[in-house]
PDB file of C-alpha atoms in Angstrom:
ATOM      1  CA  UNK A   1      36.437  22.521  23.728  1.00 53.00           C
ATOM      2  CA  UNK A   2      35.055  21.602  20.152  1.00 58.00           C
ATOM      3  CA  UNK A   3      34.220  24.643  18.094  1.00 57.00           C
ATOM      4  CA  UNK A   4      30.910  24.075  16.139  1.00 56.00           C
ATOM      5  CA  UNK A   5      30.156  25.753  12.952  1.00 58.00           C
ATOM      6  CA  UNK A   6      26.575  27.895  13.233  1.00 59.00           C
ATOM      7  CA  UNK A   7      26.703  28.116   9.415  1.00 66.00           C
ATOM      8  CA  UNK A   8      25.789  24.157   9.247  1.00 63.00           C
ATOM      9  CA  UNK A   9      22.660  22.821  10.614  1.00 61.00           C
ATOM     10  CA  UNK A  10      23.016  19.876  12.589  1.00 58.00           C
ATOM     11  CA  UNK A  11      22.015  16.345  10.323  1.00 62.00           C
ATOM     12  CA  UNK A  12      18.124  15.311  11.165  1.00 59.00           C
ATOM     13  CA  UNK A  13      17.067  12.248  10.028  1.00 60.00           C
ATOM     14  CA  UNK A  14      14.083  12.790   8.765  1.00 75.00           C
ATOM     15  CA  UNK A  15      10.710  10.630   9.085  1.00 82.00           C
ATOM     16  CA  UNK A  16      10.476   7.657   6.856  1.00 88.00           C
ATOM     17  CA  UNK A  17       7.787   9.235   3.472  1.00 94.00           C
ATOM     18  CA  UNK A  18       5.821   6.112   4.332  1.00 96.00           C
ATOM     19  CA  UNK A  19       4.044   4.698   1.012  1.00 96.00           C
ATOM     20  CA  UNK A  20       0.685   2.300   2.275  1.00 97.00           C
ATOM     21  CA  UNK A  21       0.355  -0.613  -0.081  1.00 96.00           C
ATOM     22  CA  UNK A  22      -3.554  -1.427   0.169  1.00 94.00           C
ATOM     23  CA  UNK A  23      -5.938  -3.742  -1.372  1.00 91.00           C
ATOM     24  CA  UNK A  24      -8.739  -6.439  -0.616  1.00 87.00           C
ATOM     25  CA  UNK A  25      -7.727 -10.176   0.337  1.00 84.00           C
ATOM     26  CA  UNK A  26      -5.114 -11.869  -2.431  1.00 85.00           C
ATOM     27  CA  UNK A  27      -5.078  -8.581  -4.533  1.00 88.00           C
ATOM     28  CA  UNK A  28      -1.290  -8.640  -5.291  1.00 90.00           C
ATOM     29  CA  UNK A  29      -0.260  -6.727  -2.579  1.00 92.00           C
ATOM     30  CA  UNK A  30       3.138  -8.646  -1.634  1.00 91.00           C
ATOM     31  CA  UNK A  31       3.349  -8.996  -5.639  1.00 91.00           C
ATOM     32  CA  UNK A  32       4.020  -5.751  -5.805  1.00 93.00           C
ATOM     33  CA  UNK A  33       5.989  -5.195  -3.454  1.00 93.00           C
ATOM     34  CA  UNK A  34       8.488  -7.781  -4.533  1.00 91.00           C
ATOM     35  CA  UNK A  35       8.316  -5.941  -7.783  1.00 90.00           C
ATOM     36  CA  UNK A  36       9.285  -2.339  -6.416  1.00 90.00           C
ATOM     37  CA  UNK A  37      12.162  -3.464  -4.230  1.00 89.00           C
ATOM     38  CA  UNK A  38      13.409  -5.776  -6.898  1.00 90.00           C
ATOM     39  CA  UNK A  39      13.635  -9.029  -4.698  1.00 91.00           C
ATOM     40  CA  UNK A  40      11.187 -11.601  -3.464  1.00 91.00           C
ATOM     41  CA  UNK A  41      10.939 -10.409   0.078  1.00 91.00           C
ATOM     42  CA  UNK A  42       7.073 -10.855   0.637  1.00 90.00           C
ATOM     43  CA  UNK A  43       5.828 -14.351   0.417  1.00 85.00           C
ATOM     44  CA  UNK A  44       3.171 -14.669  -2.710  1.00 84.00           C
ATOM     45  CA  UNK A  45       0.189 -16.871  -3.143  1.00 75.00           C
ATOM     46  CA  UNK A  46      -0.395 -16.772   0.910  1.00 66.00           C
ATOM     47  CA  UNK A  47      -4.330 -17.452   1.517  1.00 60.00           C
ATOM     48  CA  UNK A  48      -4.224 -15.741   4.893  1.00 60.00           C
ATOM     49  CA  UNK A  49      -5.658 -12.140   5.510  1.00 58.00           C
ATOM     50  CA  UNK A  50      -5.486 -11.778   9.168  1.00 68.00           C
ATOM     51  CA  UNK A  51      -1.758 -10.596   9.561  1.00 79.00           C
ATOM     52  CA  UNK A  52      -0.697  -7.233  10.875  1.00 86.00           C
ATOM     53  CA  UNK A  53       0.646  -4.834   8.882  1.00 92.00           C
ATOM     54  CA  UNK A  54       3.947  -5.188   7.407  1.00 91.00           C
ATOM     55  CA  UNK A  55       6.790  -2.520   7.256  1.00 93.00           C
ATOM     56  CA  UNK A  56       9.613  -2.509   5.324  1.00 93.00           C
ATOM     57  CA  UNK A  57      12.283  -0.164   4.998  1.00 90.00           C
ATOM     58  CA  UNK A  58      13.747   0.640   1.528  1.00 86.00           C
ATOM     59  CA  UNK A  59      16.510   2.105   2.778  1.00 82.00           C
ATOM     60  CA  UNK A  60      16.225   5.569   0.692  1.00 86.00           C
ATOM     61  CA  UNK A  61      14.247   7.643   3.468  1.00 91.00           C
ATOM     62  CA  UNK A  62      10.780   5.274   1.946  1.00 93.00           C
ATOM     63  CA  UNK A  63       8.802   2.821   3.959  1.00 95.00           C
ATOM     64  CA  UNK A  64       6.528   0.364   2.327  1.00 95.00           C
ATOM     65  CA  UNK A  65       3.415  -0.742   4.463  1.00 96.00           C
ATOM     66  CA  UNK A  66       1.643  -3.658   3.560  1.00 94.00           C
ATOM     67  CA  UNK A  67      -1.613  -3.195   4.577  1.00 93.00           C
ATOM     68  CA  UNK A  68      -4.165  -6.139   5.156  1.00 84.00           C
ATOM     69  CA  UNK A  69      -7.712  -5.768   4.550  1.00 86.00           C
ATOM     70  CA  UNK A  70      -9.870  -9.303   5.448  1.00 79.00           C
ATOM     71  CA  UNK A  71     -11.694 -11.295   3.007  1.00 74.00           C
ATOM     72  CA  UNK A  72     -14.693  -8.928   4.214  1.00 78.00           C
ATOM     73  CA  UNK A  73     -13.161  -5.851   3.302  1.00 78.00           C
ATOM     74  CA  UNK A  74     -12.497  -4.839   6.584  1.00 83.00           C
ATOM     75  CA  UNK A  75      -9.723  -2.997   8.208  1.00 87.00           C
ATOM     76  CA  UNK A  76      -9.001  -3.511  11.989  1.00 88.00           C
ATOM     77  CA  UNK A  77      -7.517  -0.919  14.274  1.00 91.00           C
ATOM     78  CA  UNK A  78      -3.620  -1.258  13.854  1.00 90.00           C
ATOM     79  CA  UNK A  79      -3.818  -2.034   9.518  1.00 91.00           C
ATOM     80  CA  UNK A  80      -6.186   1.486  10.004  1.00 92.00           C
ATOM     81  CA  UNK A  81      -4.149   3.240  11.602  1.00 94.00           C
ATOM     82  CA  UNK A  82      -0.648   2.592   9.633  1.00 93.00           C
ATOM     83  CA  UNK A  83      -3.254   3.419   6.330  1.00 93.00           C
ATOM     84  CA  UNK A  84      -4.748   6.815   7.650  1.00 93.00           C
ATOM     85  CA  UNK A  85      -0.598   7.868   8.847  1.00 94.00           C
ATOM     86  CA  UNK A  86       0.677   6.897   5.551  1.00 96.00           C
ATOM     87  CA  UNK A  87       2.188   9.623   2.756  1.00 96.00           C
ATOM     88  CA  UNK A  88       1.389   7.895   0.077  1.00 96.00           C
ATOM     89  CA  UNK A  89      -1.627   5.271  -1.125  1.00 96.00           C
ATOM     90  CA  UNK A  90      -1.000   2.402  -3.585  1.00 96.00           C
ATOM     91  CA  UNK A  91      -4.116   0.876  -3.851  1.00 94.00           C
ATOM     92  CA  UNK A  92      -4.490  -3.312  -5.493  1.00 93.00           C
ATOM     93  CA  UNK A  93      -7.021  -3.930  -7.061  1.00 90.00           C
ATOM     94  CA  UNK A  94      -7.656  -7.241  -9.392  1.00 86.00           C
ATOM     95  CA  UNK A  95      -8.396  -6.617 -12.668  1.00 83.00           C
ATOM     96  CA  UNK A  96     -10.940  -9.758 -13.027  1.00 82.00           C
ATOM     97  CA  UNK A  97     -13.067  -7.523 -10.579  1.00 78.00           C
ATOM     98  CA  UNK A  98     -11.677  -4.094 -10.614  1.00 75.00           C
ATOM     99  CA  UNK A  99     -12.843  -1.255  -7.857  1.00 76.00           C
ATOM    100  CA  UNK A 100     -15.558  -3.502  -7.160  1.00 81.00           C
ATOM    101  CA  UNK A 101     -18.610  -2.182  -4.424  1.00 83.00           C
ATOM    102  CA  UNK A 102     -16.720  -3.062  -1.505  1.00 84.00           C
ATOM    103  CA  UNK A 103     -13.532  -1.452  -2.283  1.00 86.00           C
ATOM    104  CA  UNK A 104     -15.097   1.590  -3.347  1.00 86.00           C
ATOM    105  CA  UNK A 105     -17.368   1.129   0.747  1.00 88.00           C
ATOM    106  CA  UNK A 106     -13.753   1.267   1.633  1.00 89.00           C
ATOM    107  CA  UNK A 107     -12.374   3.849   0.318  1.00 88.00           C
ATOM    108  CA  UNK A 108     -14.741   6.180   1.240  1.00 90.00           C
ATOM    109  CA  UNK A 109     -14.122   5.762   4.834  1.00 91.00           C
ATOM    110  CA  UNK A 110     -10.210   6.914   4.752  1.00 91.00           C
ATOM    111  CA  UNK A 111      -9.147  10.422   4.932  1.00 91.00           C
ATOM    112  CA  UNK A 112      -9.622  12.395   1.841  1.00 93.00           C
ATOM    113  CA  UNK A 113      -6.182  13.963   2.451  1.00 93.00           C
ATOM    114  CA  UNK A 114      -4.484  10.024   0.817  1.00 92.00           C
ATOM    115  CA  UNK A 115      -6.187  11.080  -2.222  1.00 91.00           C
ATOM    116  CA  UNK A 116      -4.038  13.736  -2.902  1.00 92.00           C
ATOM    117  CA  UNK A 117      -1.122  10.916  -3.353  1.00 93.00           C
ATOM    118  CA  UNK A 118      -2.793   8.042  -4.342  1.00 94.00           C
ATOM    119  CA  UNK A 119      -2.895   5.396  -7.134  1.00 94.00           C
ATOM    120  CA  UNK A 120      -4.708   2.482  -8.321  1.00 91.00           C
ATOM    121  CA  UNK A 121      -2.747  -0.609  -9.098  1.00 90.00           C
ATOM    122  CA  UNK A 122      -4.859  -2.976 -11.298  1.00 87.00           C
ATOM    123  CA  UNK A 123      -2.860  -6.100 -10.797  1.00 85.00           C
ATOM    124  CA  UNK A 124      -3.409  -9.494 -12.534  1.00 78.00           C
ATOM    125  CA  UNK A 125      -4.704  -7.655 -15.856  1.00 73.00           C
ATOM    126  CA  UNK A 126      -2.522 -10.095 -18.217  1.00 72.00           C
ATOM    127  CA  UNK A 127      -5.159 -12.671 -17.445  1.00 67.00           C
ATOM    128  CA  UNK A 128      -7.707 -10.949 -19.072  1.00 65.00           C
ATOM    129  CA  UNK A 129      -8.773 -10.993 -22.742  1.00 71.00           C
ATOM    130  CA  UNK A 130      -7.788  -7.866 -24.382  1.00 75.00           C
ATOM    131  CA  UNK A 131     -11.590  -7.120 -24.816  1.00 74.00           C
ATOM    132  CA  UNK A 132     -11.945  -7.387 -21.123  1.00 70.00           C
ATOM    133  CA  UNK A 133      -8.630  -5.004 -20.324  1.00 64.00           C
ATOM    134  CA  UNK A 134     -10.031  -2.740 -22.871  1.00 68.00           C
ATOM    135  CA  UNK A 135     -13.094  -2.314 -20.323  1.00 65.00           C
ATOM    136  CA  UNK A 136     -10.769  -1.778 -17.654  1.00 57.00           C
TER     137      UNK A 136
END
């Protein structure tokens, strides 16, 4: 018979700190993603926004959700529900039209506990003249 040591709790592996990337149709989403894990693993430039959400393990106890929102700014059940579970909000937003009205619509309908860990990604901001990024 094995003899166990009390003094050492048994290994848990604990839940995945799962880190929602958000933002409306083409925002940079993928881009960034790429960008954090250091490799181009999310396709860029794609013109569709009716995909499910994507999850991908970082292999460091993090999970990055990619989370779709239509061209309409809307959110359907399953891209909801992976946003309203998630740890952590990263939220795209393009800087030619930064937290415009419908992102902002948006927003306000998600659990005020994501704000607590969230931040705003304006992506796409070396486009813009530096008068314009100023106003951003």
């Amino acid at each position: 018979m094995p003899v166990t040591d009390l003094r050492t709790p048994p290994a848990v592996d604990p839940a995945p700190f799962r880190v929602a990337i958000a933002g409306e149709f083409n925002s940079g989403k993928s881009s960034l993603i790429n960008l954090l894990l250091r490799q181009p693993v999310m396709p860029v430039g794609v013109t569709w926004s009716r995909q499910p959400p994507i999850s991908l393990a970082m292999g460091n106890g993090i999970t990055l959700v990619e989370i779709p929102i239509d061209e309409n700014g809307h959110l359907d059940p399953a891209a909801r529900a992976e946003l309203e579970s998630a740890d952590m909000l990263i939220w795209c937003t393009m800087a030619q039209r930064a937290w415009c009205l419908s992102e902002s619509d948006l927003i306000e309908t998600l659990p005020p506990r994501l704000f607590h860990n969230a931040v705003i990604a304006v992506m796409r901001s070396d486009l813009l003249s530096a008068d314009a990024r100023e106003k951003v």
